[in-house]
PDB file of C-alpha atoms in Angstrom:
ATOM      1  CA  MET A 713       4.341  -5.993 152.902  1.00  0.00           C
ATOM      2  CA  CYS A 714       1.426  -8.253 152.281  1.00  0.00           C
ATOM      3  CA  GLN A 715       2.538 -11.805 151.882  1.00  0.00           C
ATOM      4  CA  VAL A 716       0.009 -12.352 148.957  1.00  0.00           C
ATOM      5  CA  MET A 717       1.551  -9.502 147.052  1.00  0.00           C
ATOM      6  CA  ILE A 718       5.106 -10.858 147.557  1.00  0.00           C
ATOM      7  CA  LYS A 719       3.909 -14.284 146.460  1.00  0.00           C
ATOM      8  CA  ASN A 720       2.304 -12.818 143.300  1.00  0.00           C
ATOM      9  CA  LEU A 721       5.394 -10.840 142.493  1.00  0.00           C
ATOM     10  CA  PHE A 722       7.469 -13.996 142.928  1.00  0.00           C
ATOM     11  CA  LEU A 723       5.147 -15.997 140.584  1.00  0.00           C
ATOM     12  CA  GLY A 724       5.246 -13.077 138.198  1.00  0.00           C
ATOM     13  CA  LEU A 725       9.079 -13.104 138.247  1.00  0.00           C
ATOM     14  CA  ILE A 726       9.173 -16.849 137.369  1.00  0.00           C
ATOM     15  CA  PHE A 727       6.637 -16.360 134.536  1.00  0.00           C
ATOM     16  CA  THR A 728       8.608 -13.371 133.238  1.00  0.00           C
ATOM     17  CA  LEU A 729      11.899 -15.252 133.289  1.00  0.00           C
ATOM     18  CA  ILE A 730      10.359 -18.166 131.303  1.00  0.00           C
ATOM     19  CA  ILE A 731       9.048 -15.806 128.651  1.00  0.00           C
ATOM     20  CA  ILE A 732      12.423 -13.985 128.437  1.00  0.00           C
ATOM     21  CA  LEU A 733      14.326 -17.241 128.098  1.00  0.00           C
ATOM     22  CA  ILE A 734      11.979 -18.416 125.313  1.00  0.00           C
ATOM     23  CA  SER A 735      12.123 -15.169 123.390  1.00  0.00           C
ATOM     24  CA  PHE A 736      15.961 -14.615 123.895  1.00  0.00           C
ATOM     25  CA  GLY A 737      16.570 -18.247 122.957  1.00  0.00           C
ATOM     26  CA  TYR A 738      14.614 -17.852 119.725  1.00  0.00           C
ATOM     27  CA  LEU A 739      16.390 -14.644 118.898  1.00  0.00           C
ATOM     28  CA  GLY A 740      19.797 -16.187 119.679  1.00  0.00           C
ATOM     29  CA  LEU A 741      19.164 -19.210 117.481  1.00  0.00           C
ATOM     30  CA  LYS A 742      17.723 -17.361 114.472  1.00  0.00           C
ATOM     31  CA  TYR A 743      19.105 -13.826 114.486  1.00  0.00           C
ATOM     32  CA  PHE A 744      22.476 -13.932 116.146  1.00  0.00           C
ATOM     33  CA  PRO A 745      25.871 -13.108 114.539  1.00  0.00           C
ATOM     34  CA  LYS A 746      28.425 -15.940 114.320  1.00  0.00           C
ATOM     35  CA  ASP A 747      30.978 -13.670 116.063  1.00  0.00           C
ATOM     36  CA  ALA A 748      29.007 -11.854 118.690  1.00  0.00           C
ATOM     37  CA  LEU A 749      32.023 -10.630 120.633  1.00  0.00           C
ATOM     38  CA  ARG A 750      33.620  -9.075 117.523  1.00  0.00           C
ATOM     39  CA  THR A 751      30.327  -7.372 116.691  1.00  0.00           C
ATOM     40  CA  LEU A 752      30.165  -5.920 120.196  1.00  0.00           C
ATOM     41  CA  THR A 753      33.697  -4.516 119.892  1.00  0.00           C
ATOM     42  CA  LEU A 754      32.752  -2.780 116.693  1.00  0.00           C
ATOM     43  CA  LEU A 755      29.874  -0.858 118.230  1.00  0.00           C
ATOM     44  CA  ASP A 756      30.106   2.920 118.019  1.00  0.00           C
ATOM     45  CA  ARG A 757      31.082   3.762 121.714  1.00  0.00           C
ATOM     46  CA  LYS A 758      29.784   7.301 121.626  1.00  0.00           C
ATOM     47  CA  ASN A 759      26.223   6.213 120.771  1.00  0.00           C
ATOM     48  CA  LEU A 760      26.464   3.364 123.263  1.00  0.00           C
ATOM     49  CA  PHE A 761      27.355   5.890 125.930  1.00  0.00           C
ATOM     50  CA  PHE A 762      24.332   8.021 124.935  1.00  0.00           C
ATOM     51  CA  ALA A 763      22.095   4.987 125.168  1.00  0.00           C
ATOM     52  CA  LEU A 764      23.278   4.440 128.771  1.00  0.00           C
ATOM     53  CA  LEU A 765      22.874   8.166 129.416  1.00  0.00           C
ATOM     54  CA  SER A 766      19.334   7.947 128.079  1.00  0.00           C
ATOM     55  CA  LEU A 767      18.584   5.193 130.544  1.00  0.00           C
ATOM     56  CA  PHE A 768      19.883   7.318 133.437  1.00  0.00           C
ATOM     57  CA  SER A 769      17.819  10.304 132.041  1.00  0.00           C
ATOM     58  CA  PHE A 770      14.744   8.016 132.044  1.00  0.00           C
ATOM     59  CA  HIS A 771      15.094   7.364 135.790  1.00  0.00           C
ATOM     60  CA  THR A 772      15.983  11.050 136.474  1.00  0.00           C
ATOM     61  CA  PHE A 773      12.737  12.276 134.800  1.00  0.00           C
ATOM     62  CA  ASP A 774      10.766   9.626 136.723  1.00  0.00           C
ATOM     63  CA  THR A 775      12.334  10.686 139.972  1.00  0.00           C
ATOM     64  CA  LEU A 776      11.721  14.412 139.274  1.00  0.00           C
ATOM     65  CA  ARG A 777       8.067  13.643 138.383  1.00  0.00           C
ATOM     66  CA  VAL A 778       7.389  11.928 141.707  1.00  0.00           C
ATOM     67  CA  ILE A 779       9.213  14.569 143.736  1.00  0.00           C
ATOM     68  CA  VAL A 780       7.261  17.427 142.096  1.00  0.00           C
ATOM     69  CA  VAL A 781       3.838  15.841 142.810  1.00  0.00           C
ATOM     70  CA  ALA A 782       4.953  14.808 146.295  1.00  0.00           C
ATOM     71  CA  ARG A 783       6.107  18.382 147.196  1.00  0.00           C
ATOM     72  CA  ALA A 784       2.868  19.778 145.885  1.00  0.00           C
ATOM     73  CA  LEU A 785       1.223  17.600 148.589  1.00  0.00           C
ATOM     74  CA  LYS A 786       3.706  18.873 151.221  1.00  0.00           C
ATOM     75  CA  ILE A 787       5.709  15.648 151.250  1.00  0.00           C
ATOM     76  CA  ARG A 788       9.394  15.610 150.758  1.00  0.00           C
ATOM     77  CA  TYR A 789      11.572  12.689 149.574  1.00  0.00           C
ATOM     78  CA  PRO A 790      15.326  12.679 149.291  1.00  0.00           C
ATOM     79  CA  PHE A 791      16.441  12.905 145.507  1.00  0.00           C
ATOM     80  CA  TRP A 792      18.586   9.730 145.859  1.00  0.00           C
ATOM     81  CA  TYR A 793      15.512   7.863 147.284  1.00  0.00           C
ATOM     82  CA  GLY A 794      13.575   8.789 144.102  1.00  0.00           C
ATOM     83  CA  TYR A 795      16.022   6.803 141.992  1.00  0.00           C
ATOM     84  CA  LEU A 796      15.506   3.745 144.215  1.00  0.00           C
ATOM     85  CA  VAL A 797      11.670   4.168 143.848  1.00  0.00           C
ATOM     86  CA  SER A 798      12.004   4.463 140.101  1.00  0.00           C
ATOM     87  CA  LEU A 799      14.071   1.250 139.926  1.00  0.00           C
ATOM     88  CA  VAL A 800      11.620  -0.699 142.168  1.00  0.00           C
ATOM     89  CA  ASN A 801       8.783   0.569 140.044  1.00  0.00           C
ATOM     90  CA  THR A 802      10.428  -0.836 136.968  1.00  0.00           C
ATOM     91  CA  PHE A 803      10.828  -4.182 138.710  1.00  0.00           C
ATOM     92  CA  GLY A 804       7.122  -4.205 139.665  1.00  0.00           C
ATOM     93  CA  ALA A 805       6.006  -3.249 136.168  1.00  0.00           C
ATOM     94  CA  THR A 806       8.321  -6.024 134.627  1.00  0.00           C
ATOM     95  CA  VAL A 807       6.995  -8.843 136.725  1.00  0.00           C
ATOM     96  CA  THR A 808       3.329  -8.152 136.841  1.00  0.00           C
ATOM     97  CA  PRO A 809       0.621  -8.447 134.039  1.00  0.00           C
ATOM     98  CA  ALA A 810      -0.144  -5.180 132.326  1.00  0.00           C
ATOM     99  CA  HIS A 811       2.610  -3.346 134.295  1.00  0.00           C
ATOM    100  CA  LEU A 812       0.324  -3.225 137.375  1.00  0.00           C
ATOM    101  CA  GLY A 813       3.249  -3.561 139.788  1.00  0.00           C
ATOM    102  CA  GLY A 814       4.612  -0.217 138.474  1.00  0.00           C
ATOM    103  CA  GLU A 815       1.575   1.402 140.139  1.00  0.00           C
ATOM    104  CA  LEU A 816       1.277  -0.714 143.249  1.00  0.00           C
ATOM    105  CA  LEU A 817       4.858  -0.848 144.481  1.00  0.00           C
ATOM    106  CA  PRO A 818       5.117   2.952 144.774  1.00  0.00           C
ATOM    107  CA  LEU A 819       2.444   2.673 147.458  1.00  0.00           C
ATOM    108  CA  TYR A 820       4.949   0.647 149.479  1.00  0.00           C
ATOM    109  CA  THR A 821       8.191   2.375 148.598  1.00  0.00           C
ATOM    110  CA  LEU A 822       6.897   5.907 149.081  1.00  0.00           C
ATOM    111  CA  SER A 823       4.969   5.082 152.304  1.00  0.00           C
ATOM    112  CA  ARG A 824       8.285   3.990 153.826  1.00  0.00           C
ATOM    113  CA  ARG A 825       9.327   7.599 153.967  1.00  0.00           C
ATOM    114  CA  GLY A 826       6.221   9.026 155.474  1.00  0.00           C
ATOM    115  CA  GLY A 827       2.949  10.585 154.338  1.00  0.00           C
ATOM    116  CA  HIS A 828      -0.738   9.607 154.716  1.00  0.00           C
ATOM    117  CA  PHE A 829      -2.069   6.837 152.444  1.00  0.00           C
ATOM    118  CA  TYR A 830      -4.392   9.147 150.565  1.00  0.00           C
ATOM    119  CA  GLN A 831      -1.395  11.413 149.763  1.00  0.00           C
ATOM    120  CA  ILE A 832       0.625   8.463 148.517  1.00  0.00           C
ATOM    121  CA  LEU A 833      -2.340   7.325 146.462  1.00  0.00           C
ATOM    122  CA  THR A 834      -2.669  10.755 144.931  1.00  0.00           C
ATOM    123  CA  ILE A 835       1.044  10.710 144.012  1.00  0.00           C
ATOM    124  CA  VAL A 836       0.731   7.400 142.297  1.00  0.00           C
ATOM    125  CA  THR A 837      -2.407   8.411 140.505  1.00  0.00           C
ATOM    126  CA  MET A 838      -0.963  11.623 139.186  1.00  0.00           C
ATOM    127  CA  LYS A 839       2.195   9.805 138.178  1.00  0.00           C
ATOM    128  CA  GLY A 840       0.136   7.324 136.173  1.00  0.00           C
ATOM    129  CA  PHE A 841      -2.068  10.055 134.595  1.00  0.00           C
ATOM    130  CA  SER A 842       0.918  12.210 133.565  1.00  0.00           C
ATOM    131  CA  GLY A 843       2.415   9.118 131.898  1.00  0.00           C
ATOM    132  CA  PHE A 844      -0.851   8.408 129.961  1.00  0.00           C
ATOM    133  CA  PHE A 845      -0.602  11.967 128.625  1.00  0.00           C
ATOM    134  CA  PHE A 846       2.248  10.897 126.389  1.00  0.00           C
ATOM    135  CA  TYR A 847       0.198   8.123 124.842  1.00  0.00           C
ATOM    136  CA  LEU A 848      -2.709  10.584 124.102  1.00  0.00           C
ATOM    137  CA  LEU A 849      -0.445  13.217 122.674  1.00  0.00           C
ATOM    138  CA  PHE A 850       1.561  10.920 120.318  1.00  0.00           C
ATOM    139  CA  PHE A 851      -1.257   8.695 119.177  1.00  0.00           C
ATOM    140  CA  PRO A 852      -1.661  10.591 115.843  1.00  0.00           C
ATOM    141  CA  LEU A 853       2.062  10.127 115.137  1.00  0.00           C
ATOM    142  CA  THR A 854       1.798   6.441 115.955  1.00  0.00           C
ATOM    143  CA  ILE A 855      -0.963   5.999 113.401  1.00  0.00           C
ATOM    144  CA  LYS A 856       1.155   7.944 110.890  1.00  0.00           C
ATOM    145  CA  ALA A 857       4.092   5.659 111.662  1.00  0.00           C
ATOM    146  CA  LEU A 858       1.893   2.599 111.059  1.00  0.00           C
ATOM    147  CA  LEU A 859       0.697   3.977 107.701  1.00  0.00           C
ATOM    148  CA  ARG A 860       4.160   4.757 106.504  1.00  0.00           C
ATOM    149  CA  ASP A 861       5.284   1.189 105.581  1.00  0.00           C
ATOM    150  CA  PRO A 862       2.238  -1.158 104.993  1.00  0.00           C
ATOM    151  CA  ARG A 863       4.440  -4.283 104.740  1.00  0.00           C
ATOM    152  CA  GLN A 864       6.258  -3.633 107.987  1.00  0.00           C
ATOM    153  CA  THR A 865       3.038  -2.651 109.678  1.00  0.00           C
ATOM    154  CA  LYS A 866       1.262  -5.807 108.567  1.00  0.00           C
ATOM    155  CA  GLU A 867       4.095  -7.946 109.921  1.00  0.00           C
ATOM    156  CA  PHE A 868       4.222  -6.015 113.243  1.00  0.00           C
ATOM    157  CA  LEU A 869       0.507  -6.224 113.788  1.00  0.00           C
ATOM    158  CA  LEU A 870       0.389  -9.824 113.027  1.00  0.00           C
ATOM    159  CA  ILE A 871       3.108 -10.613 115.553  1.00  0.00           C
ATOM    160  CA  VAL A 872       1.683  -8.382 118.242  1.00  0.00           C
ATOM    161  CA  SER A 873      -1.941  -9.570 117.776  1.00  0.00           C
ATOM    162  CA  SER A 874      -0.933 -13.202 117.735  1.00  0.00           C
ATOM    163  CA  LEU A 875       1.089 -12.771 121.043  1.00  0.00           C
ATOM    164  CA  LEU A 876      -1.713 -10.776 122.594  1.00  0.00           C
ATOM    165  CA  PHE A 877      -4.284 -13.451 121.628  1.00  0.00           C
ATOM    166  CA  PHE A 878      -2.046 -16.211 123.003  1.00  0.00           C
ATOM    167  CA  SER A 879      -1.235 -14.508 126.274  1.00  0.00           C
ATOM    168  CA  ILE A 880      -4.906 -13.584 126.984  1.00  0.00           C
ATOM    169  CA  THR A 881      -5.945 -17.172 126.163  1.00  0.00           C
ATOM    170  CA  LEU A 882      -3.361 -18.580 128.549  1.00  0.00           C
ATOM    171  CA  PHE A 883      -4.477 -16.057 131.222  1.00  0.00           C
ATOM    172  CA  LEU A 884      -8.124 -17.036 130.884  1.00  0.00           C
ATOM    173  CA  LEU A 885      -7.230 -20.733 131.017  1.00  0.00           C
ATOM    174  CA  TYR A 886      -5.252 -20.155 134.186  1.00  0.00           C
ATOM    175  CA  LYS A 887      -8.166 -18.322 135.748  1.00  0.00           C
ATOM    176  CA  LEU A 888     -10.624 -21.004 134.756  1.00  0.00           C
ATOM    177  CA  LEU A 889      -8.528 -23.871 136.093  1.00  0.00           C
ATOM    178  CA  PHE A 890      -7.119 -22.341 139.236  1.00  0.00           C
ATOM    179  CA  LYS A 891      -8.923 -18.998 140.034  1.00  0.00           C
ATOM    180  CA  ARG A 892     -12.369 -19.522 138.696  1.00  0.00           C
ATOM    181  CA  GLU A 893     -14.070 -17.764 141.609  1.00  0.00           C
ATOM    182  CA  SER A 894     -12.041 -14.508 140.975  1.00  0.00           C
ATOM    183  CA  LEU A 895     -13.025 -14.525 137.302  1.00  0.00           C
ATOM    184  CA  PHE A 896     -16.697 -14.315 138.071  1.00  0.00           C
ATOM    185  CA  GLN A 897     -16.651 -11.938 141.079  1.00  0.00           C
ATOM    186  CA  LYS A 898     -20.117 -10.233 141.278  1.00  0.00           C
ATOM    187  CA  ASN A 899     -18.638  -7.027 142.827  1.00  0.00           C
ATOM    188  CA  PHE A 900     -15.911  -6.534 140.131  1.00  0.00           C
ATOM    189  CA  LEU A 901     -17.789  -3.989 138.026  1.00  0.00           C
ATOM    190  CA  PRO A 902     -18.927  -1.811 141.003  1.00  0.00           C
ATOM    191  CA  LYS A 903     -15.299  -1.816 142.293  1.00  0.00           C
ATOM    192  CA  LEU A 904     -14.055  -0.825 138.891  1.00  0.00           C
ATOM    193  CA  LYS A 905     -16.619   2.080 138.613  1.00  0.00           C
ATOM    194  CA  ARG A 906     -15.718   3.367 142.104  1.00  0.00           C
ATOM    195  CA  THR A 907     -11.961   3.228 141.231  1.00  0.00           C
ATOM    196  CA  ILE A 908     -12.472   5.178 138.027  1.00  0.00           C
ATOM    197  CA  PHE A 909     -14.723   7.722 139.853  1.00  0.00           C
ATOM    198  CA  ARG A 910     -12.136   8.290 142.535  1.00  0.00           C
ATOM    199  CA  TYR A 911      -9.339   8.526 139.924  1.00  0.00           C
ATOM    200  CA  ILE A 912     -11.269  11.275 137.997  1.00  0.00           C
ATOM    201  CA  ILE A 913     -12.070  13.227 141.079  1.00  0.00           C
ATOM    202  CA  THR A 914      -8.497  13.085 142.359  1.00  0.00           C
ATOM    203  CA  CYS A 915      -7.126  14.324 139.106  1.00  0.00           C
ATOM    204  CA  LYS A 916      -9.734  17.097 138.872  1.00  0.00           C
ATOM    205  CA  ILE A 917      -8.959  18.408 142.405  1.00  0.00           C
ATOM    206  CA  PHE A 918      -5.151  18.229 141.865  1.00  0.00           C
ATOM    207  CA  PHE A 919      -5.426  19.988 138.488  1.00  0.00           C
ATOM    208  CA  ARG A 920      -7.658  22.710 139.902  1.00  0.00           C
ATOM    209  CA  THR A 921      -5.466  23.445 142.903  1.00  0.00           C
ATOM    210  CA  LYS A 922      -1.973  22.627 141.565  1.00  0.00           C
ATOM    211  CA  LYS A 923      -1.985  23.680 138.001  1.00  0.00           C
ATOM    212  CA  LYS A 924       1.695  24.471 137.782  1.00  0.00           C
ATOM    213  CA  ASP A 925       2.774  21.268 139.443  1.00  0.00           C
ATOM    214  CA  PHE A 926       0.398  19.283 137.194  1.00  0.00           C
ATOM    215  CA  PHE A 927       1.724  20.870 134.082  1.00  0.00           C
ATOM    216  CA  LEU A 928       5.357  20.323 135.199  1.00  0.00           C
ATOM    217  CA  ALA A 929       4.526  16.600 135.825  1.00  0.00           C
ATOM    218  CA  LEU A 930       3.210  16.336 132.330  1.00  0.00           C
ATOM    219  CA  ILE A 931       6.409  17.841 130.852  1.00  0.00           C
ATOM    220  CA  LEU A 932       8.620  15.556 132.906  1.00  0.00           C
ATOM    221  CA  SER A 933       6.574  12.530 131.657  1.00  0.00           C
ATOM    222  CA  LEU A 934       7.304  13.627 128.088  1.00  0.00           C
ATOM    223  CA  GLY A 935      10.968  13.785 128.952  1.00  0.00           C
ATOM    224  CA  LEU A 936      10.729  10.298 130.519  1.00  0.00           C
ATOM    225  CA  TYR A 937       9.286   8.714 127.363  1.00  0.00           C
ATOM    226  CA  PHE A 938      11.658  10.630 125.093  1.00  0.00           C
ATOM    227  CA  SER A 939      14.544   9.182 127.183  1.00  0.00           C
ATOM    228  CA  PHE A 940      13.120   5.677 126.819  1.00  0.00           C
ATOM    229  CA  LEU A 941      12.844   5.973 123.056  1.00  0.00           C
ATOM    230  CA  SER A 942      16.325   7.521 122.954  1.00  0.00           C
ATOM    231  CA  VAL A 943      17.789   4.260 124.300  1.00  0.00           C
ATOM    232  CA  GLY A 944      16.585   2.517 121.111  1.00  0.00           C
ATOM    233  CA  ILE A 945      17.673   5.446 118.861  1.00  0.00           C
ATOM    234  CA  PHE A 946      21.183   5.524 120.203  1.00  0.00           C
ATOM    235  CA  LEU A 947      21.586   1.771 120.368  1.00  0.00           C
ATOM    236  CA  VAL A 948      20.515   1.460 116.725  1.00  0.00           C
ATOM    237  CA  ARG A 949      23.150   4.107 115.892  1.00  0.00           C
ATOM    238  CA  ALA A 950      25.768   2.244 117.828  1.00  0.00           C
ATOM    239  CA  PHE A 951      25.156  -0.645 115.335  1.00  0.00           C
ATOM    240  CA  ASN A 952      24.439   1.579 112.402  1.00  0.00           C
ATOM    241  CA  PRO A 953      25.720   5.237 112.819  1.00  0.00           C
ATOM    242  CA  SER A 954      23.889   6.338 109.711  1.00  0.00           C
ATOM    243  CA  GLY A 955      20.460   5.481 111.088  1.00  0.00           C
ATOM    244  CA  ASP A 956      18.029   8.491 110.896  1.00  0.00           C
ATOM    245  CA  ILE A 957      17.071   9.630 114.411  1.00  0.00           C
ATOM    246  CA  SER A 958      13.659  10.972 113.567  1.00  0.00           C
ATOM    247  CA  GLU A 959      12.802   7.746 111.622  1.00  0.00           C
ATOM    248  CA  ILE A 960      13.924   5.497 114.445  1.00  0.00           C
ATOM    249  CA  PHE A 961      11.901   7.498 116.939  1.00  0.00           C
ATOM    250  CA  MET A 962       8.718   7.290 114.731  1.00  0.00           C
ATOM    251  CA  ASP A 963       9.111   3.503 114.121  1.00  0.00           C
ATOM    252  CA  GLN A 964       9.379   2.825 117.851  1.00  0.00           C
ATOM    253  CA  LEU A 965       6.053   4.432 118.717  1.00  0.00           C
ATOM    254  CA  PRO A 966       3.870   1.497 117.731  1.00  0.00           C
ATOM    255  CA  LEU A 967       6.141  -0.841 119.636  1.00  0.00           C
ATOM    256  CA  LEU A 968       5.854   1.381 122.696  1.00  0.00           C
ATOM    257  CA  TYR A 969       2.083   1.147 122.586  1.00  0.00           C
ATOM    258  CA  ALA A 970       2.182  -2.631 122.009  1.00  0.00           C
ATOM    259  CA  ILE A 971       4.403  -3.112 125.173  1.00  0.00           C
ATOM    260  CA  PHE A 972       2.013  -0.746 127.054  1.00  0.00           C
ATOM    261  CA  ILE A 973      -1.133  -2.672 126.274  1.00  0.00           C
ATOM    262  CA  SER A 974       0.471  -6.133 126.517  1.00  0.00           C
ATOM    263  CA  PRO A 975      -1.034  -8.300 129.222  1.00  0.00           C
ATOM    264  CA  THR A 976       2.225 -10.191 129.664  1.00  0.00           C
ATOM    265  CA  PRO A 977       4.578  -8.957 132.481  1.00  0.00           C
ATOM    266  CA  GLY A 978       6.467  -5.919 131.347  1.00  0.00           C
ATOM    267  CA  GLY A 979       5.515  -6.602 127.755  1.00  0.00           C
ATOM    268  CA  SER A 980       7.876  -9.541 127.805  1.00  0.00           C
ATOM    269  CA  GLY A 981       7.654 -11.494 124.534  1.00  0.00           C
ATOM    270  CA  VAL A 982       5.747  -8.709 122.814  1.00  0.00           C
ATOM    271  CA  GLY A 983       8.734  -6.436 123.182  1.00  0.00           C
ATOM    272  CA  GLU A 984      11.156  -8.914 121.821  1.00  0.00           C
ATOM    273  CA  PHE A 985       9.178 -10.318 118.865  1.00  0.00           C
ATOM    274  CA  GLY A 986       7.464  -7.055 118.054  1.00  0.00           C
ATOM    275  CA  ALA A 987      10.905  -5.404 117.767  1.00  0.00           C
ATOM    276  CA  LEU A 988      11.843  -7.625 114.845  1.00  0.00           C
ATOM    277  CA  PRO A 989       9.878  -5.798 112.062  1.00  0.00           C
ATOM    278  CA  ILE A 990      10.503  -2.351 113.817  1.00  0.00           C
ATOM    279  CA  PHE A 991      14.289  -2.444 113.843  1.00  0.00           C
ATOM    280  CA  SER A 992      14.851  -4.744 110.822  1.00  0.00           C
ATOM    281  CA  PRO A 993      15.156  -1.715 108.336  1.00  0.00           C
ATOM    282  CA  TYR A 994      18.241  -0.461 110.237  1.00  0.00           C
ATOM    283  CA  LEU A 995      20.119  -3.549 110.963  1.00  0.00           C
ATOM    284  CA  PRO A 996      21.411  -6.690 109.070  1.00  0.00           C
ATOM    285  CA  GLU A 997      19.307  -9.741 109.853  1.00  0.00           C
ATOM    286  CA  GLU A 998      22.269 -11.602 111.556  1.00  0.00           C
ATOM    287  CA  SER A 999      22.608  -8.725 114.083  1.00  0.00           C
ATOM    288  CA  LEU A1000      18.895  -8.317 114.960  1.00  0.00           C
ATOM    289  CA  GLY A1001      18.903 -10.862 117.792  1.00  0.00           C
ATOM    290  CA  LEU A1002      21.892  -9.374 119.478  1.00  0.00           C
ATOM    291  CA  PHE A1003      20.516  -5.910 119.121  1.00  0.00           C
ATOM    292  CA  ILE A1004      17.067  -6.767 120.485  1.00  0.00           C
ATOM    293  CA  ILE A1005      18.470  -8.615 123.426  1.00  0.00           C
ATOM    294  CA  LEU A1006      20.736  -5.670 124.221  1.00  0.00           C
ATOM    295  CA  TRP A1007      17.913  -3.218 123.709  1.00  0.00           C
ATOM    296  CA  ARG A1008      15.543  -5.041 126.147  1.00  0.00           C
ATOM    297  CA  ILE A1009      18.214  -5.629 128.778  1.00  0.00           C
ATOM    298  CA  LEU A1010      19.217  -1.954 128.625  1.00  0.00           C
ATOM    299  CA  SER A1011      15.794  -0.403 128.336  1.00  0.00           C
ATOM    300  CA  GLN A1012      14.011  -2.497 130.941  1.00  0.00           C
ATOM    301  CA  TYR A1013      15.571  -5.701 132.317  1.00  0.00           C
ATOM    302  CA  LEU A1014      18.728  -4.149 133.845  1.00  0.00           C
ATOM    303  CA  SER A1015      16.640  -1.645 135.741  1.00  0.00           C
ATOM    304  CA  ALA A1016      14.273  -4.376 136.792  1.00  0.00           C
ATOM    305  CA  PHE A1017      17.113  -6.503 138.034  1.00  0.00           C
ATOM    306  CA  LEU A1018      18.518  -3.616 140.157  1.00  0.00           C
ATOM    307  CA  GLY A1019      14.994  -2.741 141.305  1.00  0.00           C
ATOM    308  CA  GLY A1020      14.329  -6.311 142.430  1.00  0.00           C
ATOM    309  CA  ILE A1021      17.492  -6.295 144.562  1.00  0.00           C
ATOM    310  CA  ILE A1022      16.493  -2.994 146.162  1.00  0.00           C
ATOM    311  CA  PHE A1023      12.953  -4.195 146.810  1.00  0.00           C
ATOM    312  CA  LEU A1024      14.293  -7.318 148.445  1.00  0.00           C
ATOM    313  CA  ILE A1025      16.558  -5.106 150.662  1.00  0.00           C
ATOM    314  CA  PHE A1026      13.572  -2.859 151.583  1.00  0.00           C
ATOM    315  CA  VAL A1027      11.507  -6.038 152.546  1.00  0.00           C
ATOM    316  CA  ILE A1028      14.292  -7.436 154.685  1.00  0.00           C
ATOM    317  CA  LEU A1029      15.023  -4.189 156.429  1.00  0.00           C
ATOM    318  CA  ASP A1030      11.369  -3.531 157.152  1.00  0.00           C
ATOM    319  CA  TYR A1031      10.895  -7.056 158.431  1.00  0.00           C
ATOM    320  CA  LYS A1032      13.819  -6.690 160.820  1.00  0.00           C
ATOM    321  CA  ARG A1033      12.540  -3.311 161.961  1.00  0.00           C
ATOM    322  CA  ARG A1034       9.078  -4.647 162.747  1.00  0.00           C
ATOM    323  CA  HIS A1035      10.517  -7.726 164.441  1.00  0.00           C
ATOM    324  CA  ALA A1036      12.733  -5.478 166.595  1.00  0.00           C
ATOM    325  CA  GLU A1037       9.834  -3.157 167.519  1.00  0.00           C
ATOM    326  CA  GLY A1038       7.700  -6.209 168.433  1.00  0.00           C
ATOM    327  CA  SER A1039      10.262  -7.704 170.681  1.00  0.00           C
ATOM    328  CA  THR A1040      10.661  -4.458 172.688  1.00  0.00           C
TER     329      THR A1040
END
């Protein structure tokens, strides 16, 4: 592993933890029940179980998606290893700006099990493209959800836009103060054009030669995002069993897009504060903080924590293996 990448991941982890502590602290102070333990014991256990099952389903669809694309390229990964890759991907996406680590770390985790670099790059590219398919398909429904309640939408957009503006401003200040030369790189645009061109060509070739595998990857990506949204649906119903499933699904779509476009690591901050107007119609105000903290932990931070441990184990094992090979 590149030392620079590990350093960036570590810095991203520290930055993410700071944002999480600030957002969780605010939610705990303003929207937390007086008797949190009693509130937790009163949760509907069946829906809580389904929320956990949805999390498992999310990683299962992610694993199947990678395996389908990999086998189309004549590469085989054990099914159990796919779960490890999915968890590490979540860790990478959580501690890097704009979820970039979710695309970079698979290059490392998948290459550990064999395959040429161009094959691994194609797998990662098709995984990312199939995920983007959901956002294209459900964009009209997201607009419909935003138009359904103007007051809620206004509050949501105000929170998200303020956080986006604040995070982008901080990022630019950091670049100007410490990384000014990288902000004004002359070859940035040519590199970006080459990357986009290669991306389009790769997708075109894969789609032309592997239509069935491509279509199956798209279906699995839909299952992945449905599973992610189901975590929120069943967790809301654990607090409020009368919550309407279709309405909760629709209301989460704008929040999913906001987390996706957020420049902060893993959408941290945006996910927590943006969730306030989204879930407030279904929960009493004093339970909102507890719910959002549980939702963020269950939908992202738990998997990221496990993925971080697995990533650390991979790095240690690979370092020991290279050290042993170097000494022989």
